[in-house]
């Protein structure tokens, strides 16, 4: 036994290998980055109308914007009223989220009504209208 004890009591330096721990941390970091929900903006700046009351909504909502000249945008791309339904249907197949319509204060009521109807026809259950606070 004294020989075994002499072996461990010698002046040999013992190193701890940290590379497996660093690998685990990087894997966790990649997992959290991939599963994070990113907010996708509508792509244009709209002058929202004032409202008497406001309510904060979920961050992972679908944002549809209507400009003052009644053009419809999603993610910075003009999709038109006819592009609202397929875009929302495609998104709703992967995740359940609400729809927020950001209409400019100069938008006609008819354009808003058509976009709202397309969102409803796409199967959106929670459709909201964005206003100033």
CSV table of C-alpha atoms in Angstrom, one decimal:
chain,number,residue,atom,x,y,z
A,1,UNK,CA,0.0,0.0,0.0
A,2,UNK,CA,2.8,2.4,0.7
A,3,UNK,CA,3.9,2.2,-3.0
A,4,UNK,CA,0.4,3.2,-4.2
A,5,UNK,CA,0.3,6.1,-1.7
A,6,UNK,CA,3.7,7.2,-2.9
A,7,UNK,CA,2.4,7.3,-6.5
A,8,UNK,CA,-0.4,9.8,-5.6
A,9,UNK,CA,1.6,11.9,-3.2
A,10,UNK,CA,4.2,12.7,-5.8
A,11,UNK,CA,4.5,16.2,-7.3
A,12,UNK,CA,2.6,15.4,-10.4
A,13,UNK,CA,0.3,18.2,-11.5
A,14,UNK,CA,-3.3,17.1,-12.0
A,15,UNK,CA,-5.3,19.1,-14.6
A,16,UNK,CA,-9.0,19.3,-15.0
A,17,UNK,CA,-10.2,19.1,-18.6
A,18,UNK,CA,-12.8,21.9,-19.1
A,19,UNK,CA,-13.5,21.2,-22.7
A,20,UNK,CA,-16.6,18.9,-22.1
A,21,UNK,CA,-18.1,21.6,-19.9
A,22,UNK,CA,-17.5,24.3,-22.5
A,23,UNK,CA,-19.0,22.1,-25.2
A,24,UNK,CA,-22.2,21.7,-23.0
A,25,UNK,CA,-22.4,25.4,-22.5
A,26,UNK,CA,-22.1,26.1,-26.2
A,27,UNK,CA,-24.8,23.5,-27.0
A,28,UNK,CA,-27.1,25.1,-24.4
A,29,UNK,CA,-26.4,28.6,-25.9
A,30,UNK,CA,-27.2,27.4,-29.4
A,31,UNK,CA,-30.4,25.7,-28.1
A,32,UNK,CA,-31.6,29.0,-26.5
A,33,UNK,CA,-30.8,31.1,-29.5
A,34,UNK,CA,-32.7,28.7,-31.8
A,35,UNK,CA,-35.8,28.5,-29.6
A,36,UNK,CA,-36.0,32.3,-29.0
A,37,UNK,CA,-39.0,34.0,-30.5
A,38,UNK,CA,-38.0,36.9,-32.6
A,39,UNK,CA,-40.4,39.8,-33.2
A,40,UNK,CA,-41.0,40.5,-36.9
A,41,UNK,CA,-41.9,44.1,-37.6
A,42,UNK,CA,-44.4,45.0,-40.3
A,43,UNK,CA,-41.7,46.8,-42.3
A,44,UNK,CA,-43.1,50.3,-42.7
A,45,UNK,CA,-43.7,53.2,-40.3
A,46,UNK,CA,-47.4,54.0,-39.9
A,47,UNK,CA,-49.0,57.0,-38.1
A,48,UNK,CA,-51.3,55.1,-35.7
A,49,UNK,CA,-54.6,56.8,-34.6
A,50,UNK,CA,-55.2,57.7,-31.0
A,51,UNK,CA,-57.4,55.6,-28.8
A,52,UNK,CA,-59.2,56.1,-25.4
A,53,UNK,CA,-57.7,52.9,-24.0
A,54,UNK,CA,-54.8,50.6,-25.0
A,55,UNK,CA,-53.6,47.1,-24.1
A,56,UNK,CA,-50.2,45.5,-24.4
A,57,UNK,CA,-50.3,42.4,-26.7
A,58,UNK,CA,-48.2,39.3,-27.2
A,59,UNK,CA,-44.8,39.8,-28.8
A,60,UNK,CA,-45.1,36.9,-31.2
A,61,UNK,CA,-48.1,38.3,-33.0
A,62,UNK,CA,-48.4,38.6,-36.8
A,63,UNK,CA,-48.0,42.3,-37.8
A,64,UNK,CA,-49.8,43.5,-40.9
A,65,UNK,CA,-49.4,47.2,-41.8
A,66,UNK,CA,-51.6,49.3,-44.0
A,67,UNK,CA,-50.1,52.5,-45.4
A,68,UNK,CA,-51.9,55.8,-45.9
A,69,UNK,CA,-52.4,55.0,-49.6
A,70,UNK,CA,-54.1,51.6,-48.7
A,71,UNK,CA,-51.1,49.4,-49.5
A,72,UNK,CA,-50.7,46.3,-47.4
A,73,UNK,CA,-47.2,45.2,-46.0
A,74,UNK,CA,-45.8,42.3,-44.1
A,75,UNK,CA,-42.2,42.1,-43.1
A,76,UNK,CA,-41.2,45.1,-45.2
A,77,UNK,CA,-42.7,43.5,-48.4
A,78,UNK,CA,-45.8,44.7,-50.1
A,79,UNK,CA,-48.2,41.8,-50.2
A,80,UNK,CA,-51.5,43.4,-51.1
A,81,UNK,CA,-54.9,42.5,-49.7
A,82,UNK,CA,-54.8,39.2,-51.6
A,83,UNK,CA,-51.6,38.2,-49.9
A,84,UNK,CA,-52.9,38.5,-46.3
A,85,UNK,CA,-54.8,35.2,-46.2
A,86,UNK,CA,-52.1,32.8,-47.5
A,87,UNK,CA,-49.4,34.5,-45.4
A,88,UNK,CA,-51.5,34.2,-42.1
A,89,UNK,CA,-52.6,30.7,-42.9
A,90,UNK,CA,-48.9,29.6,-43.5
A,91,UNK,CA,-47.8,31.1,-40.1
A,92,UNK,CA,-50.8,29.7,-38.2
A,93,UNK,CA,-49.9,26.2,-39.3
A,94,UNK,CA,-46.7,26.3,-37.3
A,95,UNK,CA,-47.7,28.4,-34.3
A,96,UNK,CA,-50.8,29.8,-32.7
A,97,UNK,CA,-50.5,33.6,-32.6
A,98,UNK,CA,-52.7,36.7,-32.9
A,99,UNK,CA,-52.8,39.2,-35.7
A,100,UNK,CA,-52.2,42.9,-35.2
A,101,UNK,CA,-53.3,45.3,-37.9
A,102,UNK,CA,-51.3,48.5,-38.0
A,103,UNK,CA,-53.3,50.9,-40.1
A,104,UNK,CA,-52.2,54.4,-40.8
A,105,UNK,CA,-54.6,57.1,-39.6
A,106,UNK,CA,-55.1,58.1,-43.3
A,107,UNK,CA,-56.1,54.5,-44.3
A,108,UNK,CA,-59.6,54.1,-45.7
A,109,UNK,CA,-62.1,52.1,-43.7
A,110,UNK,CA,-62.7,49.9,-46.7
A,111,UNK,CA,-59.0,48.8,-46.9
A,112,UNK,CA,-59.0,48.0,-43.2
A,113,UNK,CA,-62.2,46.1,-43.5
A,114,UNK,CA,-60.8,44.0,-46.4
A,115,UNK,CA,-57.6,43.2,-44.5
A,116,UNK,CA,-59.6,42.3,-41.3
A,117,UNK,CA,-61.9,40.0,-43.4
A,118,UNK,CA,-58.9,38.3,-45.0
A,119,UNK,CA,-57.3,37.7,-41.6
A,120,UNK,CA,-60.6,36.3,-40.2
A,121,UNK,CA,-60.9,34.0,-43.3
A,122,UNK,CA,-57.4,32.8,-42.7
A,123,UNK,CA,-58.4,31.4,-39.3
A,124,UNK,CA,-57.0,34.0,-37.0
A,125,UNK,CA,-58.9,34.0,-33.7
A,126,UNK,CA,-57.3,37.1,-32.1
A,127,UNK,CA,-57.3,40.1,-34.4
A,128,UNK,CA,-56.3,43.5,-32.9
A,129,UNK,CA,-55.9,47.0,-34.1
A,130,UNK,CA,-52.7,49.0,-33.2
A,131,UNK,CA,-53.1,52.5,-31.8
A,132,UNK,CA,-51.0,55.2,-30.1
A,133,UNK,CA,-50.8,55.1,-26.3
